[in-house]
Every structure is written in structure tokens, then in C-alpha cells.
mmCIF file of C-alpha atoms in Angstrom:
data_model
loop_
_atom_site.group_PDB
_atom_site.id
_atom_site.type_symbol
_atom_site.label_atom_id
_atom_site.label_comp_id
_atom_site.label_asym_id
_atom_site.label_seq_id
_atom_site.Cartn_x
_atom_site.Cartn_y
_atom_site.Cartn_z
ATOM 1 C CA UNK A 1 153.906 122.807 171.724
ATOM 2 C CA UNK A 2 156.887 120.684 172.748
ATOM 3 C CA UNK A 3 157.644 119.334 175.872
ATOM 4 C CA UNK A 4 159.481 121.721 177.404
ATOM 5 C CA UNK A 5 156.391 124.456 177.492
ATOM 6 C CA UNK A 6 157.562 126.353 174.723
ATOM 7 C CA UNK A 7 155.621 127.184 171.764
ATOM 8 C CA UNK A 8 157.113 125.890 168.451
ATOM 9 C CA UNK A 9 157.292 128.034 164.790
ATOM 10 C CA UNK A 10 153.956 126.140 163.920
ATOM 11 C CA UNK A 11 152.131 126.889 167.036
ATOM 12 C CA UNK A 12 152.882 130.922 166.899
ATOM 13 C CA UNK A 13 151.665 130.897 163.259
ATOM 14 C CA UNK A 14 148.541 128.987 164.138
ATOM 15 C CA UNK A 15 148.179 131.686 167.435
ATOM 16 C CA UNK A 16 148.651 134.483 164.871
ATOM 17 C CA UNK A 17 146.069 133.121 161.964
ATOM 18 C CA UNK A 18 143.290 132.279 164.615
ATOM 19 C CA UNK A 19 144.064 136.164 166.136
ATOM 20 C CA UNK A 20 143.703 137.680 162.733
ATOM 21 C CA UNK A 21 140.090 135.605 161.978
ATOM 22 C CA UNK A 22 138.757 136.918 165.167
ATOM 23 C CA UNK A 23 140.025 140.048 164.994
ATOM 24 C CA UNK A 24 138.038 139.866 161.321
ATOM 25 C CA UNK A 25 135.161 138.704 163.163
ATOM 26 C CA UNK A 26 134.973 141.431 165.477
ATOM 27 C CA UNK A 27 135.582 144.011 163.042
ATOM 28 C CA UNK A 28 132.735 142.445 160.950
ATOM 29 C CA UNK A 29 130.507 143.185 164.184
ATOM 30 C CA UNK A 30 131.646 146.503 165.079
ATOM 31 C CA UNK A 31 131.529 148.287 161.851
ATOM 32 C CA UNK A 32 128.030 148.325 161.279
ATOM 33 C CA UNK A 33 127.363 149.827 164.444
ATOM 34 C CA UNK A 34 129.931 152.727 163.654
ATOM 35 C CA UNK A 35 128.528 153.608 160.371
ATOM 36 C CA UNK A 36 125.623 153.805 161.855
ATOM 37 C CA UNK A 37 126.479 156.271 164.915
ATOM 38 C CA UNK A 38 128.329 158.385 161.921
ATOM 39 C CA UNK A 39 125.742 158.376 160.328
ATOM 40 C CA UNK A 40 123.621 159.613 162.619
ATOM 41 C CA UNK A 41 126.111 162.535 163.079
ATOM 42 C CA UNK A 42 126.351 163.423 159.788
ATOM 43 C CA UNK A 43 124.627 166.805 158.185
ATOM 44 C CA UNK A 44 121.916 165.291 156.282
ATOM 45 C CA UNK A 45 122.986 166.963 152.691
ATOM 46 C CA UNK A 46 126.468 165.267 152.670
ATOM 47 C CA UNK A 47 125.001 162.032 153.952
ATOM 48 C CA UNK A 48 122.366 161.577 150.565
ATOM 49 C CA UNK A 49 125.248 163.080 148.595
ATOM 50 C CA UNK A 50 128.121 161.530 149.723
ATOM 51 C CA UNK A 51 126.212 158.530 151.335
ATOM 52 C CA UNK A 52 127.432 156.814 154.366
ATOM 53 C CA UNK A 53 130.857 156.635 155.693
ATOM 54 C CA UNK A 54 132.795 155.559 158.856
ATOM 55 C CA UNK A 55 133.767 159.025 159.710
ATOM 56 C CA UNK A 56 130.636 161.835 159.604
ATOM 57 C CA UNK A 57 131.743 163.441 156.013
ATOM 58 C CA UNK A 58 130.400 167.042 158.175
ATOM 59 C CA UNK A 59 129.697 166.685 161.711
ATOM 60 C CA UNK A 60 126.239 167.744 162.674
ATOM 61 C CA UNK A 61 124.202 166.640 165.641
ATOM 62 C CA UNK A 62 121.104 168.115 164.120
ATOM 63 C CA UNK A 63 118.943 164.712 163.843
ATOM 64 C CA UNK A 64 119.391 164.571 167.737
ATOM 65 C CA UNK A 65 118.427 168.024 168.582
ATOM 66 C CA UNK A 66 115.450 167.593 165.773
ATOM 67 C CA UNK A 67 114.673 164.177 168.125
ATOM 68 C CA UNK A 68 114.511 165.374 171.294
ATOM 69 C CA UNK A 69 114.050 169.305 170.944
ATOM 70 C CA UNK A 70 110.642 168.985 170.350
ATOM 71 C CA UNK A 71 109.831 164.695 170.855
ATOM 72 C CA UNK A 72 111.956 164.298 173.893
ATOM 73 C CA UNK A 73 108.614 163.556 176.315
ATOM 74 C CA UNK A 74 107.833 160.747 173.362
ATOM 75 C CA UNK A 75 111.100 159.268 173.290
ATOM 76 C CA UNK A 76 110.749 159.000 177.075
ATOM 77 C CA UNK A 77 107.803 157.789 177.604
ATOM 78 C CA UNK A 78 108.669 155.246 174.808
ATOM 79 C CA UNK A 79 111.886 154.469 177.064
ATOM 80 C CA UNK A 80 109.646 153.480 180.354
ATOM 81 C CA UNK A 81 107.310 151.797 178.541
ATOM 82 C CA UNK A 82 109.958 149.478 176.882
ATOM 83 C CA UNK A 83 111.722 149.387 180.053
ATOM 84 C CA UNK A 84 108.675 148.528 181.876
ATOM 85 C CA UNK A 85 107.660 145.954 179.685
ATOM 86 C CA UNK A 86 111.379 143.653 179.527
ATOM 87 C CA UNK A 87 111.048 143.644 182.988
ATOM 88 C CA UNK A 88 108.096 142.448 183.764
ATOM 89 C CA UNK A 89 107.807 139.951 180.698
ATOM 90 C CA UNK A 90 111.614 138.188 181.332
ATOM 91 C CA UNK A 91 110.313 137.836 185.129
ATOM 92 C CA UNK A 92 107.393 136.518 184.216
ATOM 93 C CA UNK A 93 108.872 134.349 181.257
ATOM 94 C CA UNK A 94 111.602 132.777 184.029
ATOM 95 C CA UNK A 95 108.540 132.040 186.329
ATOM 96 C CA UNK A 96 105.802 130.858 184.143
ATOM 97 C CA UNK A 97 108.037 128.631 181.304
ATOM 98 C CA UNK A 98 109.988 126.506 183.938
ATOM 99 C CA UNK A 99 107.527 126.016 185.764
ATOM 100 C CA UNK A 100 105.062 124.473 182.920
ATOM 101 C CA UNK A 101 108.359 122.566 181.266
ATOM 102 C CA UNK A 102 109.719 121.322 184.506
ATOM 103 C CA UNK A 103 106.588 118.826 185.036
ATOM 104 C CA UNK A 104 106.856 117.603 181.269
ATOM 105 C CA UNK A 105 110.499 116.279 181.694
ATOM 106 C CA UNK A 106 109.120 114.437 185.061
ATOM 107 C CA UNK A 107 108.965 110.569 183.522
ATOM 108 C CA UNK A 108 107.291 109.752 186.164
ATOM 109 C CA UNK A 109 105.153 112.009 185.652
ATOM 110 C CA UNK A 110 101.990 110.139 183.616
ATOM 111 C CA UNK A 111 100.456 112.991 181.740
ATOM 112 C CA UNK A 112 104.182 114.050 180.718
ATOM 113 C CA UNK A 113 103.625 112.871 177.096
ATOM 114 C CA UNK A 114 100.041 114.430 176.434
ATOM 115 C CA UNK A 115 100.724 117.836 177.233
ATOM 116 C CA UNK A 116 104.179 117.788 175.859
ATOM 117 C CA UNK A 117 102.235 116.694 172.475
ATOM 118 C CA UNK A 118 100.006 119.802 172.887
ATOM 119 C CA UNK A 119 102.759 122.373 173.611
ATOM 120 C CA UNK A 120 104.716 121.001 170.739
ATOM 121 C CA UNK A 121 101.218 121.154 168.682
ATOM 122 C CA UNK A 122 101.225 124.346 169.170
ATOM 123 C CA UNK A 123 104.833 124.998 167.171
ATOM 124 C CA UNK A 124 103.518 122.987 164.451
ATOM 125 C CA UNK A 125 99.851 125.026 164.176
ATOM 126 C CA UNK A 126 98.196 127.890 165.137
ATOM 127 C CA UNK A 127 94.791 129.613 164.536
ATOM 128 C CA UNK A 128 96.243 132.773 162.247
ATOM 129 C CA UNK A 129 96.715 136.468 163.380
ATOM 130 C CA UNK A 130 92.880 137.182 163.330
ATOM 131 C CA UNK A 131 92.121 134.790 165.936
ATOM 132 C CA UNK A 132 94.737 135.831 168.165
ATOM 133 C CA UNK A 133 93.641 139.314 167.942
ATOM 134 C CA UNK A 134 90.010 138.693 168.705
ATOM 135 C CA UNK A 135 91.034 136.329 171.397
ATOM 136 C CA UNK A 136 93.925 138.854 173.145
ATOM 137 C CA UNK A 137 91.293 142.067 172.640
ATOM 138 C CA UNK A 138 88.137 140.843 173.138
ATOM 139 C CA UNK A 139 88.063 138.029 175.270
ATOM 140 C CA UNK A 140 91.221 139.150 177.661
ATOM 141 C CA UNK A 141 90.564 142.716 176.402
ATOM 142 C CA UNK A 142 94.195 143.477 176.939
ATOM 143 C CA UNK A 143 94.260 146.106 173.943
ATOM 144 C CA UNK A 144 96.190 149.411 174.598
ATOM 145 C CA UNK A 145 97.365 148.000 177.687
ATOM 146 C CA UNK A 146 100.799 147.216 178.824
ATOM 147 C CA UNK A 147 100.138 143.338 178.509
ATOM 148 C CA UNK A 148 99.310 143.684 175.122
ATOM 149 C CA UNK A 149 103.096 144.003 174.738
ATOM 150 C CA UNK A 150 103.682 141.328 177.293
ATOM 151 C CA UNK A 151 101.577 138.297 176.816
ATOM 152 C CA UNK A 152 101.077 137.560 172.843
ATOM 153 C CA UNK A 153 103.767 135.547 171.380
ATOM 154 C CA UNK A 154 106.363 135.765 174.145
ATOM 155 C CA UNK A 155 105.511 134.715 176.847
ATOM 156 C CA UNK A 156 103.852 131.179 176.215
ATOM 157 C CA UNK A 157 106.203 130.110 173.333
ATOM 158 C CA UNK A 158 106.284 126.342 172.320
ATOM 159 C CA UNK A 159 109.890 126.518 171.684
ATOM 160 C CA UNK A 160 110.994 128.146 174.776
ATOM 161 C CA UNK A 161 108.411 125.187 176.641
ATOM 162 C CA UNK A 162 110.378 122.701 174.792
ATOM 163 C CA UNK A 163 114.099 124.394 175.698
ATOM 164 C CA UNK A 164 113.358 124.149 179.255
ATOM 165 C CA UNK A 165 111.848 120.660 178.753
ATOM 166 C CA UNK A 166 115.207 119.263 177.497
ATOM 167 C CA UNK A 167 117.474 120.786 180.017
ATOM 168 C CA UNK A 168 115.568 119.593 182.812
ATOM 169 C CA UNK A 169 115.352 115.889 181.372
ATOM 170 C CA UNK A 170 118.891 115.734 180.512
ATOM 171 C CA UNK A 171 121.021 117.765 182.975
ATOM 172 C CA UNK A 172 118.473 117.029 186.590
ATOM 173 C CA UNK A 173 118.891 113.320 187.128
ATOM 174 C CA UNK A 174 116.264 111.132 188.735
ATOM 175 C CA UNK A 175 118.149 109.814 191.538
ATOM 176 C CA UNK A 176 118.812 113.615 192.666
ATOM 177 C CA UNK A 177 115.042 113.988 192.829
ATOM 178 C CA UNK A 178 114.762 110.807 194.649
ATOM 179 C CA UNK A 179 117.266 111.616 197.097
ATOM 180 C CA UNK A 180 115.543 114.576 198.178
ATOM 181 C CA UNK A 181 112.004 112.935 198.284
ATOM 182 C CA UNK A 182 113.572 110.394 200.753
ATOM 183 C CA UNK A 183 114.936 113.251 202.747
ATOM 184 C CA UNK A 184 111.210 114.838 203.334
ATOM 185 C CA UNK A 185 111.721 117.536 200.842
ATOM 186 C CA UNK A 186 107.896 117.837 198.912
ATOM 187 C CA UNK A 187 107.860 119.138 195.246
ATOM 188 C CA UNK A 188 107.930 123.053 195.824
ATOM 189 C CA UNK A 189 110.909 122.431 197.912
ATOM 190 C CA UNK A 190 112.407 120.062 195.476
ATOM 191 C CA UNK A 191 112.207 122.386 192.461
ATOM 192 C CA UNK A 192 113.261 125.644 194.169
ATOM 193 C CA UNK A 193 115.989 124.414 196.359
ATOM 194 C CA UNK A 194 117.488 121.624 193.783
ATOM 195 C CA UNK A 195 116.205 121.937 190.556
ATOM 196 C CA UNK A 196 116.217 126.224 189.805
ATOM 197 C CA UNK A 197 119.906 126.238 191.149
ATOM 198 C CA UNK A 198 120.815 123.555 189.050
ATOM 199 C CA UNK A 199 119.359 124.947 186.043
ATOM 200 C CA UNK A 200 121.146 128.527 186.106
ATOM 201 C CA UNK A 201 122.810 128.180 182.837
ATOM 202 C CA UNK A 202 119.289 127.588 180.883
ATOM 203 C CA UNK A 203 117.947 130.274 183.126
ATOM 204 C CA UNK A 204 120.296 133.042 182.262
ATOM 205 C CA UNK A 205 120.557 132.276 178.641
ATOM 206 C CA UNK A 206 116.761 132.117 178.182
ATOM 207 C CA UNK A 207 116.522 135.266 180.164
ATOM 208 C CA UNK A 208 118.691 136.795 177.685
ATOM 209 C CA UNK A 209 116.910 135.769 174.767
ATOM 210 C CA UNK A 210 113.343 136.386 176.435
ATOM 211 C CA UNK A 211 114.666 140.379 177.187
ATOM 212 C CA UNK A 212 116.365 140.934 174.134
ATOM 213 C CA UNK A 213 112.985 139.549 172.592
ATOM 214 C CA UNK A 214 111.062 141.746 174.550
ATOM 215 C CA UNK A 215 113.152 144.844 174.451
ATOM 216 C CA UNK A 216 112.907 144.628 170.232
ATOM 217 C CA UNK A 217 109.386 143.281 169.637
ATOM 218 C CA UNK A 218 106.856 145.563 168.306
ATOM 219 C CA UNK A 219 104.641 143.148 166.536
ATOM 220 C CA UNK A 220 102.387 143.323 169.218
ATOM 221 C CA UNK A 221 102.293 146.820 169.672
ATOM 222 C CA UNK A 222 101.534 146.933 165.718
ATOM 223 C CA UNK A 223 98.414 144.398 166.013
ATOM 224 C CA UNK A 224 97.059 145.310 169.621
ATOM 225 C CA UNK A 225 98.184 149.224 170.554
ATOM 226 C CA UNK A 226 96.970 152.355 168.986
ATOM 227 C CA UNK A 227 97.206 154.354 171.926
ATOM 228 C CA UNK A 228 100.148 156.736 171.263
ATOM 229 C CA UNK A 229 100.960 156.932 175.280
ATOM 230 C CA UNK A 230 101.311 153.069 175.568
ATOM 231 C CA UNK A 231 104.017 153.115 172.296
ATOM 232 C CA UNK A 232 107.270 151.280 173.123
ATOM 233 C CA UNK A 233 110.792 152.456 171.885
ATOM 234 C CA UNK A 234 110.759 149.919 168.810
ATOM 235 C CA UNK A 235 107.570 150.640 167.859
ATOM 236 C CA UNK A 236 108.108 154.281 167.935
ATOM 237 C CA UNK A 237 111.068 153.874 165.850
ATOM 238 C CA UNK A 238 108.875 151.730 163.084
ATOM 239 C CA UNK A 239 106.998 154.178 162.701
ATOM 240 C CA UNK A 240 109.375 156.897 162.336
ATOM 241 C CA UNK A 241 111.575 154.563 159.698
ATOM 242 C CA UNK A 242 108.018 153.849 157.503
ATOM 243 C CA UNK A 243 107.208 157.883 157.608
ATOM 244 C CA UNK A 244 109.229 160.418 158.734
ATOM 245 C CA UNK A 245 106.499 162.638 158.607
ATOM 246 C CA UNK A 246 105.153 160.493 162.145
ATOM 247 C CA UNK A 247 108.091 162.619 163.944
ATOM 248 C CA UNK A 248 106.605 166.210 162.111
ATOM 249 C CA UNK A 249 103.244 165.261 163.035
ATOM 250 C CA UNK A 250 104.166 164.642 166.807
ATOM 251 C CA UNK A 251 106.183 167.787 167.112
ATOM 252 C CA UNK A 252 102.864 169.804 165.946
ATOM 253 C CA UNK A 253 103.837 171.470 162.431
ATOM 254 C CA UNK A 254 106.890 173.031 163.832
ATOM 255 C CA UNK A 255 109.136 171.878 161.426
ATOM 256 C CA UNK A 256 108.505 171.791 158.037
ATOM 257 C CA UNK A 257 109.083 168.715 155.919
ATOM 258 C CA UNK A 258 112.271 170.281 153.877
ATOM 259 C CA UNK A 259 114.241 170.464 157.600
ATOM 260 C CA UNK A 260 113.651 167.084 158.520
ATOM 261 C CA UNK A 261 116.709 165.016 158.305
ATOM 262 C CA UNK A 262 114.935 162.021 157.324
ATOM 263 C CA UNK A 263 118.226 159.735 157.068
ATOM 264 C CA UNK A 264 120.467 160.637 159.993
ATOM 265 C CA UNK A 265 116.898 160.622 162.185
ATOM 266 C CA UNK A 266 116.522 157.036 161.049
ATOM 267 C CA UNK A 267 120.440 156.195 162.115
ATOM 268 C CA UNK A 268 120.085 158.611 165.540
ATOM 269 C CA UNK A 269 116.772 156.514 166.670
ATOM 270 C CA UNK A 270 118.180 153.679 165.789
ATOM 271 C CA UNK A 271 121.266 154.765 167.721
ATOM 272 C CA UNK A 272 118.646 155.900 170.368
ATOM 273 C CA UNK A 273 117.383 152.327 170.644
ATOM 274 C CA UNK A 274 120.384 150.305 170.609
ATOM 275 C CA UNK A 275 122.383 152.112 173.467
ATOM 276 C CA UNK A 276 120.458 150.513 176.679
ATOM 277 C CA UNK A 277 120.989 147.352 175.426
ATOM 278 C CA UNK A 278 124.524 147.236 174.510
ATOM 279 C CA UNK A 279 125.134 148.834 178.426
ATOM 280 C CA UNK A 280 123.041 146.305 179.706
ATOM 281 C CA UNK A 281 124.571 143.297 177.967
ATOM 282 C CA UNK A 282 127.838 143.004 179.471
ATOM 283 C CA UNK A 283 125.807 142.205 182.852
ATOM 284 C CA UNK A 284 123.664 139.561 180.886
ATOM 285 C CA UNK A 285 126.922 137.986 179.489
ATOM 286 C CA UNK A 286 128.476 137.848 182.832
ATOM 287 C CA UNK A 287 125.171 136.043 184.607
ATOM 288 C CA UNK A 288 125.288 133.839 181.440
ATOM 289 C CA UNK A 289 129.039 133.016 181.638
ATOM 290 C CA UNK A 290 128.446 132.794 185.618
ATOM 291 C CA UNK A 291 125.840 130.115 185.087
ATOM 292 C CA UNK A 292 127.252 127.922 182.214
ATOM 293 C CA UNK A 293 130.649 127.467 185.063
ATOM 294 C CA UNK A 294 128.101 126.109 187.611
ATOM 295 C CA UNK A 295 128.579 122.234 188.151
ATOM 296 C CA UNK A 296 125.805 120.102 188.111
ATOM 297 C CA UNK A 297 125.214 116.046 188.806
ATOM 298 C CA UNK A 298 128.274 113.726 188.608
ATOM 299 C CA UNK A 299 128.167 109.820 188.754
#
């Protein structure tokens, strides 16, 4: 761009190659996502004959109706119970990590280094699946409940710890702290007026990660649910992707196996998943964006 604010020959041509890549990009994104709503509106012969296309080769909104016609108290149920469970585990998660990691990035804090080597520990080992089940269902007995989706795995992660860790070391300074101290403000005081505020940005993108997480885990359903009432959405829809048969089975025999679209229900629950999520994260993106723009300490 030359002096006089207008754009030169090279710069339009570098404006219109950097358009086209992200247009690219975005297409790259999008497309999936369309096949797979087509698909999920497509009549189940002319999807295993003719395979899958961007544009439903017959329109049919048969795998829906087969869904919900006889499953829709299931798919429901599944719905609150996923619902119920991002909730509470991301408002738990944004209570319970801070607060562990903000005490670890504390230098003068003298047991800083001993329990950060034990969190970190932790990332490096672990005791194996069996022990975690025996621990989570027979000594916290939390099987077929709703924290059995909720505490293993997410909750307490290592990594997470050691995200929250780093922020608070390198973005809170010392003298901040200090300042405060001198002013009368104790610790609680310190770390919810001064140090949460500060930390928005880590907060709102390791909110995001901890809901998406939460909202598409069903490992722990797998390992510590077998009640069908306490199923999540995910899980639900693992099941039905493994065996198609799961979705006869819970409508009682009513439809026999020949009229089950077994393809276009596998694109319509995975439709069925992904919807709540995708209206949701626009207002995840916007705390994000909201929180990254937040100043912190200058010198």
C-alpha cells in the first residue's frame, strides 16, 4: 500500500489469493457437514446405490420419522441427560481446575513444586482402565449415576491443571498480588476480585474445550453406565452406529430389520447430535473473542 492510502496492483492480488484460501478453507469445513445432512435426507435405496452426494439423490425424511416416531422419549431423555451433564461438569471444571492450578503458579508458594510434580505425574502415568473402574464404582460407587459421566477423565485432567498453571504464572504478575496484599485484600479476595477477571481469556477458552469435551464424551458412559435411562446423546448414538438393530430393539419389534434405514439413521443421529452445539457455539466464540480483547498487567 502506498502512501497515499491506496492499495497498489500487488496488494489487490495478495487481498484476492488470501480470500480464495479461506474461502477454500471454509468450504473444506462446511462440506462435510452438508453431505452429511443430505445424507440423512436421502431414501435409503438411492443412498447405498448411488452413495452419498451433496444434494439428497431422492428426498426422504424417513430416517427421522423412523428416529423419533417410535424413540423420540430416548432421544430426549438422551438430550437432558447430555445437557445436564455439560453443565454441571464445565461449572464444575471452571471452579475446581483454577482453583487447584492457581496455588501451583504462586512462587511463593513453598509446596508449589511438589504438587506441580504430582499433577504432571499424573500425565506421564496412570494405574490402567481397571483400576479406575474399581476405584470410580466401588469405592465412590458413582456407577449408573450422572457423575459417572462427570467426574472420570474430565474433570481432574493433568493437562488442563497444567494450562491454568501457565497462564496464571505468566499473565498475573507478582507485584499485582502484592499490591493488593498491602491494600488488606486476603487470598479469597485476591483471587476472585483480581486474579478470575484477569484470567477471562483462559477461562472462556477452557470452558469451551471442557463443554465440547463433555457434550461428546461417551467413554465413560461405555465403562461406568449400563442403565439405559442414564444414556447420554453420544453414547446413544455409539450404539446405534455399532448396531442398528439397538434402535429396533428400543422401538419393541415394530419395525422389522428390512425397513430400517441403517445409513441415513447413522447421518440423521449424527445430524441429531451435532445441531445444539453448532447453535450454541457462536455464544462460546463470542465469550472467547470477548475475553482474549480484555487487557491485563502493563509495566
Amino acid at each position: 500500500m502506498n502512501n497515499t492510502g491506496v492499495k497498489s496492483r500487488e496488494d489487490w492480488i495478495y487481498q484476492i489469493i488470501i480470500n480464495i484460501f479461506l474461502i477454500i478453507l471454509a468450504l473444506a469445513a462446511v462440506m462435510p457437514f452438508v453431505m452429511l445432512v443430505s445424507s440423512s435426507l436421502t431414501d435409503e435405496f438411492y443412498l447405498t446405490r448411488f452413495g452419498y452426494n451433496f444434494w439428497p439423490t431422492k428426498f426422504s425424511t424417513y430416517a427421522y420419522t423412523f428416529i423419533f416416531s417410535k424413540n423420540g422419549t430416548y432421544i430426549l431423555r438422551a438430550y437432558w441427560i447430555t445437557l445436564l451433564v455439560t453443565v454441571i461438569g464445565t461449572s464444575l471444571h471452571l471452579i475446581v481446575a483454577p482453583l487447584l492450578a492457581y496455588p501451583l503458579s504462586r512462587r511463593d508458594y513453598k509446596k508449589a513444586h511438589l504438587f506441580t510434580f504430582l499433577v504432571f505425574f499424573t500425565m506421564m502415568f496412570n494405574g490402567g482402565i481397571v483400576p479406575s473402574y474399581i476405584m470410580w464404582s466401588k469405592v465412590f460407587h458413582i456407577k449408573n449415576t450422572i457423575w459417572a459421566h462427570i467426574f472420570p477423565g474430565m474433570l481432574f485432567n493433568g493437562f488442563n491443571i497444567m494450562l491454568y498453571k501457565n497462564y496464571f504464572a505468566n499473565n498475573i504478575h507478582p507485584s499485582l498480588l502484592e499490591s493488593a496484599r498491602i491494600d488488606g485484600a486476603n487470598e479469597w479476595q485476591i483471587y476472585f476480585k483480581i486474579v478470575l477477571p484477569l484470567s477471562l481469556p483462559i477461562l472462556a477458552t477452557m470452558g469451551l474445550m471442557a463443554g465440547l469435551g463433555y457434550w461428546n464424551n461417551w467413554t465413560n458412559g461405555l465403562y461406568y453406565v449400563n442403565d439405559q435411562s442414564m444414556y447420554t446423546l453420544q453414547q446413544l448414538l455409539k450404539g446405534i452406529i455399532e448396531n442398528i438393530r439397538v434402535i429396533a430393539d428400543m422401538a419393541g419389534g415394530n419395525f422389522p430389520v428390512k425397513d430400517i434405514p441403517g445409513n441415513s439413521v447413522r447421518m440423521a443421529m449424527a445430524v441429531i447430535g451435532i445441531i445444539p452445539i453448532m447453535i450454541l457455539y457462536p455464544f462460546f466464540q463470542n465469550a472467547f473473542i470477548a475475553g482474549i480483547s480484555l487487557g491485563g498487567v502493563k509495566e
